[in-house]
Amino acid sequence: MITAEEAWKRAAQIIARIKVGEEPVPGSMTAMLAEGPTVGKMAERYPDEHVAVRCKPKTESNNRSVVTKHIVPKLDQRLAPAVGAREVTELHHWLCAIPRIACTVIKLLSRVCNLAEERRQITEMIDPRRLVVTNRVRMHERFLSEVEFRWLVGCRMRRRPARGDSVNVVAAIRLLPLAGCRTSEFLNLRWN
């Protein structure tokens, strides 16, 4: 990350070069940009280097999926310093049919770039989250309707396990409305 003063100085140098008729970016800088890492390579390394060390296995699996399905197909061969607003906007628009995934992809791309910048793999790159107006993510919560709850209480909770029902299944159904847990949390509970 560079300071505002440093950015102003660089901008002034570029403007001065343009006024004189020179290239805005000197040839050595262009060569340096051509040697930089591609977004695809950075994104493929991110789950191994960062997520596997710091996150749970499910998060790692989700990040790998996002990288292989969405980031690599669109930005694989793009050099990291060359990715700008147009490429990030196109990627976000490409996923407009699935807004939650579109936002996840932009956030993950931002994390990939931040990690690469921290590790000095790239010198400076604009944060992709600043380049795109992301979709508003709505949280969905579903409760049992009164009819569903009555059915659950009447038919499943009061009767004994039928011949095909597991005792554990009936016990879980009896406890679930009282526990206030998500179904996935409830299914993963273990006795110590």
Backbone as CSV, one residue per row, in Angstrom:
resi,resn,N_x,N_y,N_z,CA_x,CA_y,CA_z,C_x,C_y,C_z
1,MET,0.838,-1.172,0.000,0.000,0.000,0.000,0.890,1.245,0.000
2,ILE,0.522,2.246,-0.773,1.325,3.471,-0.828,0.550,4.604,-0.166
3,THR,1.275,5.612,0.272,0.636,6.760,0.909,0.047,7.680,-0.158
4,ALA,-0.786,8.593,0.282,-1.419,9.535,-0.649,-0.365,10.441,-1.296
5,GLU,0.607,10.884,-0.507,1.661,11.753,-1.052,2.457,11.050,-2.146
6,GLU,2.772,9.772,-1.891,3.526,8.999,-2.871,2.709,8.824,-4.160
7,ALA,1.425,8.591,-3.999,0.542,8.438,-5.166,0.493,9.735,-5.975
8,TRP,0.408,10.873,-5.281,0.399,12.168,-5.974,1.691,12.385,-6.747
9,LYS,2.826,12.019,-6.138,4.125,12.192,-6.804,4.194,11.336,-8.069
10,ARG,3.753,10.074,-7.939,3.773,9.185,-9.115,2.870,9.716,-10.215
11,ALA,1.689,10.195,-9.829,0.751,10.745,-10.815,1.351,11.961,-11.509
12,ALA,2.009,12.815,-10.734,2.634,14.011,-11.313,3.734,13.622,-12.312
13,GLN,4.510,12.575,-11.991,5.552,12.108,-12.903,4.944,11.586,-14.204
14,ILE,3.856,10.839,-14.082,3.191,10.290,-15.280,2.651,11.416,-16.148
15,ILE,2.023,12.410,-15.511,1.478,13.546,-16.263,2.602,14.317,-16.963
16,ALA,3.720,14.487,-16.260,4.870,15.192,-16.858,5.391,14.436,-18.076
17,ARG,5.460,13.107,-17.984,5.936,12.303,-19.125,4.982,12.443,-20.319
18,ILE,3.689,12.432,-20.045,2.695,12.550,-21.123,2.819,13.901,-21.811
19,LYS,3.017,14.974,-21.034,3.139,16.321,-21.608,4.369,16.456,-22.508
20,VAL,5.439,15.761,-22.149,6.669,15.812,-22.943,6.566,14.914,-24.175
21,GLY,5.603,13.988,-24.191,5.439,13.090,-25.321,6.057,11.721,-25.100
22,GLU,6.464,11.428,-23.886,7.040,10.121,-23.577,5.934,9.133,-23.182
23,GLU,6.361,7.878,-23.031,5.428,6.871,-22.557,5.045,7.167,-21.114
24,PRO,3.771,7.012,-20.759,3.365,7.268,-19.375,4.071,6.338,-18.389
25,VAL,4.238,5.087,-18.797,4.931,4.118,-17.951,6.202,3.719,-18.671
26,PRO,7.363,3.903,-18.052,8.620,3.559,-18.725,8.668,2.076,-19.095
27,GLY,9.528,1.743,-20.064,9.646,0.367,-20.549,9.985,-0.626,-19.460
28,SER,10.824,-0.228,-18.500,11.192,-1.145,-17.420,9.970,-1.495,-16.578
29,MET,9.082,-0.518,-16.373,7.866,-0.761,-15.598,6.944,-1.695,-16.371
30,THR,6.830,-1.509,-17.678,6.001,-2.381,-18.499,6.527,-3.812,-18.444
31,ALA,7.851,-3.963,-18.519,8.445,-5.301,-18.427,8.159,-5.926,-17.068
32,MET,8.218,-5.095,-16.010,7.948,-5.611,-14.670,6.501,-6.097,-14.569
33,LEU,5.582,-5.333,-15.178,4.175,-5.745,-15.162,3.980,-7.051,-15.924
34,ALA,4.719,-7.227,-17.022,4.578,-8.443,-17.824,5.086,-9.668,-17.078
35,GLU,6.000,-9.478,-16.133,6.536,-10.605,-15.383,5.708,-10.953,-14.156
36,GLY,4.744,-10.124,-13.809,3.972,-10.326,-12.581,3.145,-11.606,-12.620
37,PRO,2.647,-12.023,-11.462,1.850,-13.243,-11.394,0.459,-13.048,-12.004
38,THR,-0.119,-14.143,-12.469,-1.483,-14.069,-12.990,-2.461,-14.216,-11.834
39,VAL,-3.656,-13.707,-12.023,-4.690,-13.805,-10.996,-5.027,-15.268,-10.752
40,GLY,-5.035,-16.074,-11.813,-5.341,-17.501,-11.661,-4.351,-18.204,-10.740
41,LYS,-3.065,-17.918,-10.918,-2.026,-18.540,-10.062,-2.172,-18.087,-8.616
42,MET,-2.401,-16.794,-8.429,-2.572,-16.287,-7.059,-3.795,-16.911,-6.398
43,ALA,-4.894,-17.015,-7.146,-6.131,-17.566,-6.593,-5.993,-19.055,-6.286
44,GLU,-5.264,-19.780,-7.121,-5.072,-21.215,-6.877,-4.214,-21.464,-5.643
45,ARG,-3.270,-20.566,-5.358,-2.409,-20.725,-4.173,-3.118,-20.320,-2.886
46,TYR,-4.090,-19.426,-2.981,-4.749,-18.877,-1.792,-5.333,-19.948,-0.865
47,PRO,-6.110,-20.932,-1.374,-6.648,-21.945,-0.447,-5.560,-22.764,0.247
48,ASP,-4.458,-23.041,-0.452,-3.384,-23.831,0.154,-2.592,-23.038,1.184
49,GLU,-2.246,-21.813,0.826,-1.359,-21.023,1.675,-2.060,-20.335,2.831
50,HIS,-3.308,-19.967,2.655,-3.982,-19.169,3.673,-5.157,-19.892,4.326
51,VAL,-6.076,-20.360,3.508,-7.322,-20.923,4.033,-7.084,-22.245,4.764
52,ALA,-6.260,-23.119,4.207,-6.005,-24.425,4.824,-5.382,-24.280,6.202
53,VAL,-4.622,-23.215,6.404,-3.938,-23.001,7.676,-4.846,-22.355,8.711
54,ARG,-5.746,-21.481,8.268,-6.505,-20.652,9.207,-7.983,-20.978,9.329
55,CYS,-8.530,-21.775,8.439,-9.981,-21.972,8.421,-10.371,-23.438,8.593
56,LYS,-11.658,-23.641,8.794,-12.185,-25.000,8.947,-12.231,-25.680,7.577
57,PRO,-12.295,-27.020,7.572,-12.291,-27.752,6.294,-13.424,-27.355,5.346
58,LYS,-14.606,-27.075,5.878,-15.729,-26.705,5.004,-15.461,-25.360,4.321
59,THR,-14.890,-24.422,5.061,-14.546,-23.121,4.474,-13.498,-23.301,3.384
60,GLU,-12.521,-24.162,3.659,-11.485,-24.444,2.664,-12.103,-25.027,1.396
61,SER,-13.014,-25.968,1.579,-13.683,-26.595,0.434,-14.505,-25.573,-0.357
62,ASN,-15.230,-24.695,0.351,-16.027,-23.663,-0.324,-15.140,-22.693,-1.099
63,ASN,-14.019,-22.286,-0.492,-13.106,-21.371,-1.179,-12.489,-22.011,-2.411
64,ARG,-12.094,-23.278,-2.304,-11.553,-23.981,-3.480,-12.585,-24.035,-4.601
65,SER,-13.824,-24.288,-4.223,-14.897,-24.364,-5.211,-15.092,-23.023,-5.915
66,VAL,-15.104,-21.942,-5.151,-15.272,-20.609,-5.739,-14.108,-20.288,-6.676
67,VAL,-12.904,-20.629,-6.253,-11.719,-20.361,-7.077,-11.782,-21.136,-8.387
68,THR,-12.046,-22.458,-8.310,-12.011,-23.281,-9.527,-13.200,-23.045,-10.450
69,LYS,-14.363,-22.729,-9.891,-15.557,-22.559,-10.728,-15.735,-21.151,-11.275
70,HIS,-15.266,-20.138,-10.533,-15.625,-18.780,-10.913,-14.443,-17.852,-11.197
71,ILE,-13.388,-17.910,-10.392,-12.285,-16.962,-10.582,-11.342,-17.433,-11.688
72,VAL,-10.911,-18.689,-11.619,-9.953,-19.202,-12.606,-10.523,-19.174,-14.035
73,PRO,-11.771,-19.607,-14.281,-12.257,-19.563,-15.667,-12.272,-18.162,-16.285
74,LYS,-12.477,-17.129,-15.472,-12.581,-15.777,-16.016,-11.266,-15.001,-16.007
75,LEU,-10.446,-15.191,-14.975,-9.258,-14.345,-14.821,-7.951,-15.130,-14.795
76,ASP,-7.957,-16.348,-15.281,-6.791,-17.221,-15.154,-5.522,-16.618,-15.731
77,GLN,-5.560,-16.145,-16.962,-4.350,-15.679,-17.638,-4.104,-14.180,-17.485
78,ARG,-4.973,-13.485,-16.763,-4.805,-12.036,-16.588,-3.690,-11.744,-15.599
79,LEU,-2.802,-10.858,-15.941,-1.761,-10.443,-15.016,-2.397,-9.622,-13.906
80,ALA,-1.980,-9.863,-12.682,-2.605,-9.224,-11.522,-2.609,-7.695,-11.607
81,PRO,-1.486,-7.042,-11.934,-1.518,-5.578,-11.987,-2.407,-5.035,-13.109
82,ALA,-2.689,-5.858,-14.104,-3.494,-5.393,-15.237,-4.993,-5.523,-14.990
83,VAL,-5.400,-6.182,-13.909,-6.831,-6.348,-13.619,-7.348,-5.047,-13.037
84,GLY,-8.379,-4.533,-13.679,-8.954,-3.264,-13.245,-10.463,-3.356,-13.096
85,ALA,-11.085,-2.206,-13.110,-12.532,-2.124,-12.888,-13.306,-2.905,-13.949
86,ARG,-12.865,-2.839,-15.200,-13.603,-3.516,-16.276,-13.653,-5.025,-16.052
87,GLU,-12.512,-5.635,-15.729,-12.462,-7.089,-15.546,-13.271,-7.533,-14.326
88,VAL,-13.155,-6.774,-13.241,-13.892,-7.135,-12.024,-15.391,-6.957,-12.239
89,THR,-15.778,-5.898,-12.943,-17.196,-5.676,-13.235,-17.739,-6.777,-14.137
90,GLU,-16.962,-7.179,-15.143,-17.394,-8.280,-16.021,-17.570,-9.581,-15.243
91,LEU,-16.647,-9.860,-14.332,-16.751,-11.062,-13.505,-18.006,-11.012,-12.642
92,HIS,-18.257,-9.873,-12.035,-19.443,-9.717,-11.187,-20.716,-9.848,-12.023
93,HIS,-20.719,-9.250,-13.201,-21.890,-9.330,-14.080,-22.113,-10.752,-14.595
94,TRP,-21.034,-11.467,-14.835,-21.108,-12.863,-15.300,-21.868,-13.722,-14.299
95,LEU,-21.801,-13.358,-13.035,-22.453,-14.132,-11.967,-23.735,-13.470,-11.456
96,CYS,-24.306,-12.560,-12.227,-25.469,-11.812,-11.742,-26.688,-12.693,-11.466
97,ALA,-26.756,-13.857,-12.078,-27.899,-14.752,-11.835,-27.855,-15.355,-10.435
98,ILE,-26.675,-15.411,-9.834,-26.533,-15.936,-8.470,-25.839,-14.878,-7.612
99,PRO,-26.611,-13.906,-7.103,-26.026,-12.743,-6.434,-25.164,-13.078,-5.225
100,ARG,-25.534,-14.061,-4.438,-24.742,-14.402,-3.251,-23.347,-14.886,-3.669
101,ILE,-23.284,-15.708,-4.713,-21.990,-16.197,-5.205,-21.186,-15.038,-5.797
102,ALA,-21.856,-14.135,-6.495,-21.157,-12.977,-7.081,-20.461,-12.168,-5.993
103,CYS,-21.140,-11.925,-4.894,-20.534,-11.174,-3.782,-19.393,-11.968,-3.155
104,THR,-19.585,-13.275,-3.001,-18.541,-14.130,-2.422,-17.296,-14.121,-3.291
105,VAL,-17.477,-14.181,-4.598,-16.335,-14.178,-5.529,-15.553,-12.875,-5.406
106,ILE,-16.239,-11.752,-5.341,-15.549,-10.460,-5.240,-14.805,-10.362,-3.909
107,LYS,-15.433,-10.809,-2.819,-14.755,-10.782,-1.513,-13.520,-11.672,-1.519
108,LEU,-13.657,-12.866,-2.093,-12.529,-13.793,-2.131,-11.402,-13.244,-3.015
109,LEU,-11.753,-12.656,-4.141,-10.754,-12.046,-5.023,-10.015,-10.924,-4.288
110,SER,-10.742,-10.170,-3.493,-10.130,-9.112,-2.704,-9.145,-9.688,-1.691
111,ARG,-9.519,-10.785,-1.033,-8.619,-11.425,-0.068,-7.376,-11.976,-0.756
112,VAL,-7.564,-12.552,-1.940,-6.429,-13.079,-2.705,-5.450,-11.946,-3.013
113,CYS,-5.966,-10.811,-3.463,-5.106,-9.676,-3.809,-4.411,-9.109,-2.574
114,ASN,-5.146,-9.011,-1.465,-4.538,-8.492,-0.231,-3.405,-9.392,0.248
115,LEU,-3.619,-10.716,0.183,-2.575,-11.651,0.606,-1.346,-11.542,-0.306
116,ALA,-1.588,-11.441,-1.606,-0.471,-11.326,-2.555,0.301,-10.025,-2.320
117,GLU,-0.413,-8.972,-1.975,0.247,-7.696,-1.704,1.055,-7.772,-0.399
118,GLU,0.494,-8.428,0.628,1.216,-8.605,1.896,2.504,-9.397,1.691
119,ARG,2.443,-10.396,0.822,3.610,-11.249,0.581,4.517,-10.700,-0.510
120,ARG,4.238,-9.493,-0.953,5.064,-8.806,-1.945,5.117,-9.537,-3.293
121,GLN,4.060,-10.283,-3.605,3.985,-10.925,-4.925,3.550,-9.905,-5.969
122,ILE,2.758,-8.933,-5.523,2.384,-7.812,-6.385,2.657,-6.537,-5.601
123,THR,2.970,-5.462,-6.319,3.313,-4.229,-5.608,2.075,-3.458,-5.200
124,GLU,1.183,-3.240,-6.115,-0.030,-2.508,-5.769,-1.150,-2.902,-6.723
125,MET,-2.310,-3.055,-6.162,-3.479,-3.398,-6.965,-4.691,-2.819,-6.255
126,ILE,-5.622,-2.321,-7.010,-6.821,-1.739,-6.423,-7.677,-2.861,-5.842
127,ASP,-8.231,-2.628,-4.669,-9.087,-3.612,-4.008,-10.326,-3.857,-4.869
128,PRO,-10.576,-5.104,-5.315,-11.729,-5.388,-6.172,-13.074,-4.994,-5.566
129,ARG,-13.161,-4.985,-4.234,-14.431,-4.593,-3.607,-14.743,-3.124,-3.837
130,ARG,-13.729,-2.321,-4.087,-13.955,-0.900,-4.347,-14.355,-0.639,-5.792
131,LEU,-14.142,-1.616,-6.656,-14.407,-1.434,-8.077,-15.836,-1.789,-8.484
132,VAL,-16.548,-2.522,-7.623,-17.865,-3.038,-7.979,-18.854,-2.727,-6.866
133,VAL,-20.048,-2.366,-7.265,-21.129,-2.251,-6.284,-21.725,-3.644,-6.160
134,THR,-21.491,-4.278,-5.019,-21.947,-5.661,-4.847,-23.437,-5.711,-4.543
135,ASN,-23.997,-6.873,-4.748,-25.415,-7.083,-4.504,-25.699,-7.086,-3.002
136,ARG,-26.887,-6.639,-2.658,-27.293,-6.685,-1.263,-27.678,-8.110,-0.936
137,VAL,-27.049,-8.673,0.091,-27.330,-10.056,0.467,-28.417,-10.044,1.527
138,ARG,-29.483,-10.747,1.250,-30.590,-10.828,2.200,-30.475,-12.102,3.012
139,MET,-30.618,-11.953,4.292,-30.588,-13.123,5.158,-31.984,-13.749,5.162
140,HIS,-32.038,-15.045,4.987,-33.312,-15.750,4.975,-33.443,-16.560,6.248
141,GLU,-34.581,-16.440,6.855,-34.843,-17.205,8.052,-36.228,-17.813,7.876
142,ARG,-36.352,-19.078,8.172,-37.641,-19.738,7.997,-38.052,-20.368,9.302
143,PHE,-39.301,-20.126,9.651,-39.870,-20.723,10.854,-40.979,-21.668,10.433
144,LEU,-41.268,-22.625,11.279,-42.386,-23.527,11.003,-43.683,-22.741,11.061
145,SER,-44.583,-23.041,10.125,-45.898,-22.423,10.193,-46.673,-23.100,11.328
146,GLU,-47.765,-22.521,11.695,-48.567,-23.093,12.789,-49.059,-24.485,12.423
147,VAL,-49.433,-24.676,11.172,-49.895,-25.989,10.711,-48.764,-27.010,10.784
148,GLU,-47.568,-26.616,10.329,-46.419,-27.528,10.375,-46.040,-27.884,11.809
149,PHE,-46.074,-26.886,12.694,-45.728,-27.148,14.082,-46.750,-28.081,14.731
150,ARG,-48.021,-27.858,14.450,-49.064,-28.753,15.010,-48.881,-30.171,14.490
151,TRP,-48.562,-30.302,13.213,-48.339,-31.635,12.659,-47.160,-32.300,13.351
152,LEU,-46.085,-31.533,13.528,-44.890,-32.064,14.171,-45.187,-32.495,15.607
153,VAL,-45.867,-31.634,16.342,-46.187,-31.949,17.741,-47.168,-33.105,17.811
154,GLY,-48.161,-33.076,16.959,-49.212,-34.094,17.016,-48.764,-35.453,16.538
155,CYS,-48.109,-35.506,15.422,-47.834,-36.804,14.847,-46.492,-37.400,15.185
156,ARG,-45.480,-36.576,15.297,-44.144,-37.136,15.481,-43.683,-37.117,16.939
157,MET,-44.075,-36.106,17.694,-43.514,-35.974,19.029,-44.254,-36.814,20.073
158,ARG,-45.522,-37.048,19.859,-46.290,-37.734,20.884,-46.294,-39.242,20.724
159,ARG,-46.050,-39.685,19.547,-46.130,-41.132,19.352,-44.788,-41.799,19.604
160,ARG,-44.850,-43.037,19.862,-43.622,-43.819,20.035,-43.051,-44.111,18.656
161,PRO,-41.809,-44.427,18.622,-41.215,-44.738,17.318,-41.923,-45.913,16.654
162,ALA,-42.274,-45.706,15.396,-42.890,-46.799,14.635,-41.810,-47.813,14.299
163,ARG,-42.232,-48.848,13.658,-41.301,-49.937,13.377,-40.082,-49.490,12.560
164,GLY,-40.272,-48.595,11.597,-39.164,-48.169,10.740,-38.391,-46.977,11.291
165,ASP,-38.977,-46.273,12.299,-38.322,-45.074,12.824,-37.222,-45.418,13.812
166,SER,-36.176,-44.667,13.776,-35.105,-44.827,14.738,-35.480,-44.062,16.013
167,VAL,-35.113,-44.591,17.132,-35.387,-43.918,18.405,-34.685,-42.568,18.425
168,ASN,-33.482,-42.514,17.852,-32.719,-41.264,17.818,-33.392,-40.205,16.951
169,VAL,-33.994,-40.617,15.844,-34.675,-39.673,14.955,-35.857,-39.043,15.667
170,VAL,-36.648,-39.862,16.329,-37.819,-39.342,17.046,-37.370,-38.430,18.188
171,ALA,-36.322,-38.807,18.894,-35.801,-37.960,19.977,-35.298,-36.629,19.425
172,ALA,-34.630,-36.671,18.270,-34.136,-35.434,17.647,-35.292,-34.546,17.245
173,ILE,-36.328,-35.122,16.670,-37.491,-34.338,16.257,-38.169,-33.715,17.467
174,ARG,-38.202,-34.422,18.584,-38.803,-33.875,19.800,-37.968,-32.719,20.359
175,LEU,-36.660,-32.821,20.265,-35.779,-31.830,20.863,-35.521,-30.614,19.973
176,LEU,-35.571,-30.783,18.676,-35.217,-29.713,17.738,-36.000,-28.415,17.941
177,PRO,-37.354,-28.442,18.044,-38.073,-27.168,18.230,-37.753,-26.492,19.566
178,LEU,-37.337,-27.270,20.542,-37.066,-26.710,21.862,-35.648,-26.165,21.985
179,ALA,-34.724,-26.653,21.155,-33.309,-26.294,21.290,-32.973,-24.953,20.659
180,GLY,-33.668,-24.573,19.611,-33.364,-23.317,18.933,-32.113,-23.382,18.081
181,CYS,-31.673,-24.573,17.702,-30.481,-24.749,16.867,-30.889,-24.842,15.401
182,ARG,-29.916,-24.617,14.544,-30.121,-24.926,13.135,-30.070,-26.443,13.000
183,THR,-30.704,-26.951,11.959,-30.728,-28.405,11.756,-29.318,-28.959,11.609
184,SER,-28.456,-28.256,10.847,-27.090,-28.747,10.641,-26.312,-28.761,11.957
185,GLU,-26.507,-27.735,12.796,-25.839,-27.720,14.094,-26.337,-28.876,14.956
186,PHE,-27.614,-29.094,14.893,-28.228,-30.134,15.715,-27.743,-31.526,15.297
187,LEU,-27.635,-31.744,13.995,-27.207,-33.057,13.507,-25.732,-33.341,13.844
188,ASN,-24.945,-32.291,14.025,-23.520,-32.477,14.314,-23.189,-32.502,15.790
189,LEU,-24.193,-32.428,16.657,-23.939,-32.477,18.097,-23.352,-33.832,18.491
190,ARG,-22.438,-33.804,19.452,-21.835,-35.034,19.959,-21.804,-34.979,21.475
191,TRP,-22.052,-36.093,22.117,-21.958,-36.177,23.585,-20.497,-36.336,23.959
192,ASN,-20.052,-35.595,24.962,-18.673,-35.739,25.448,-18.593,-36.844,26.481
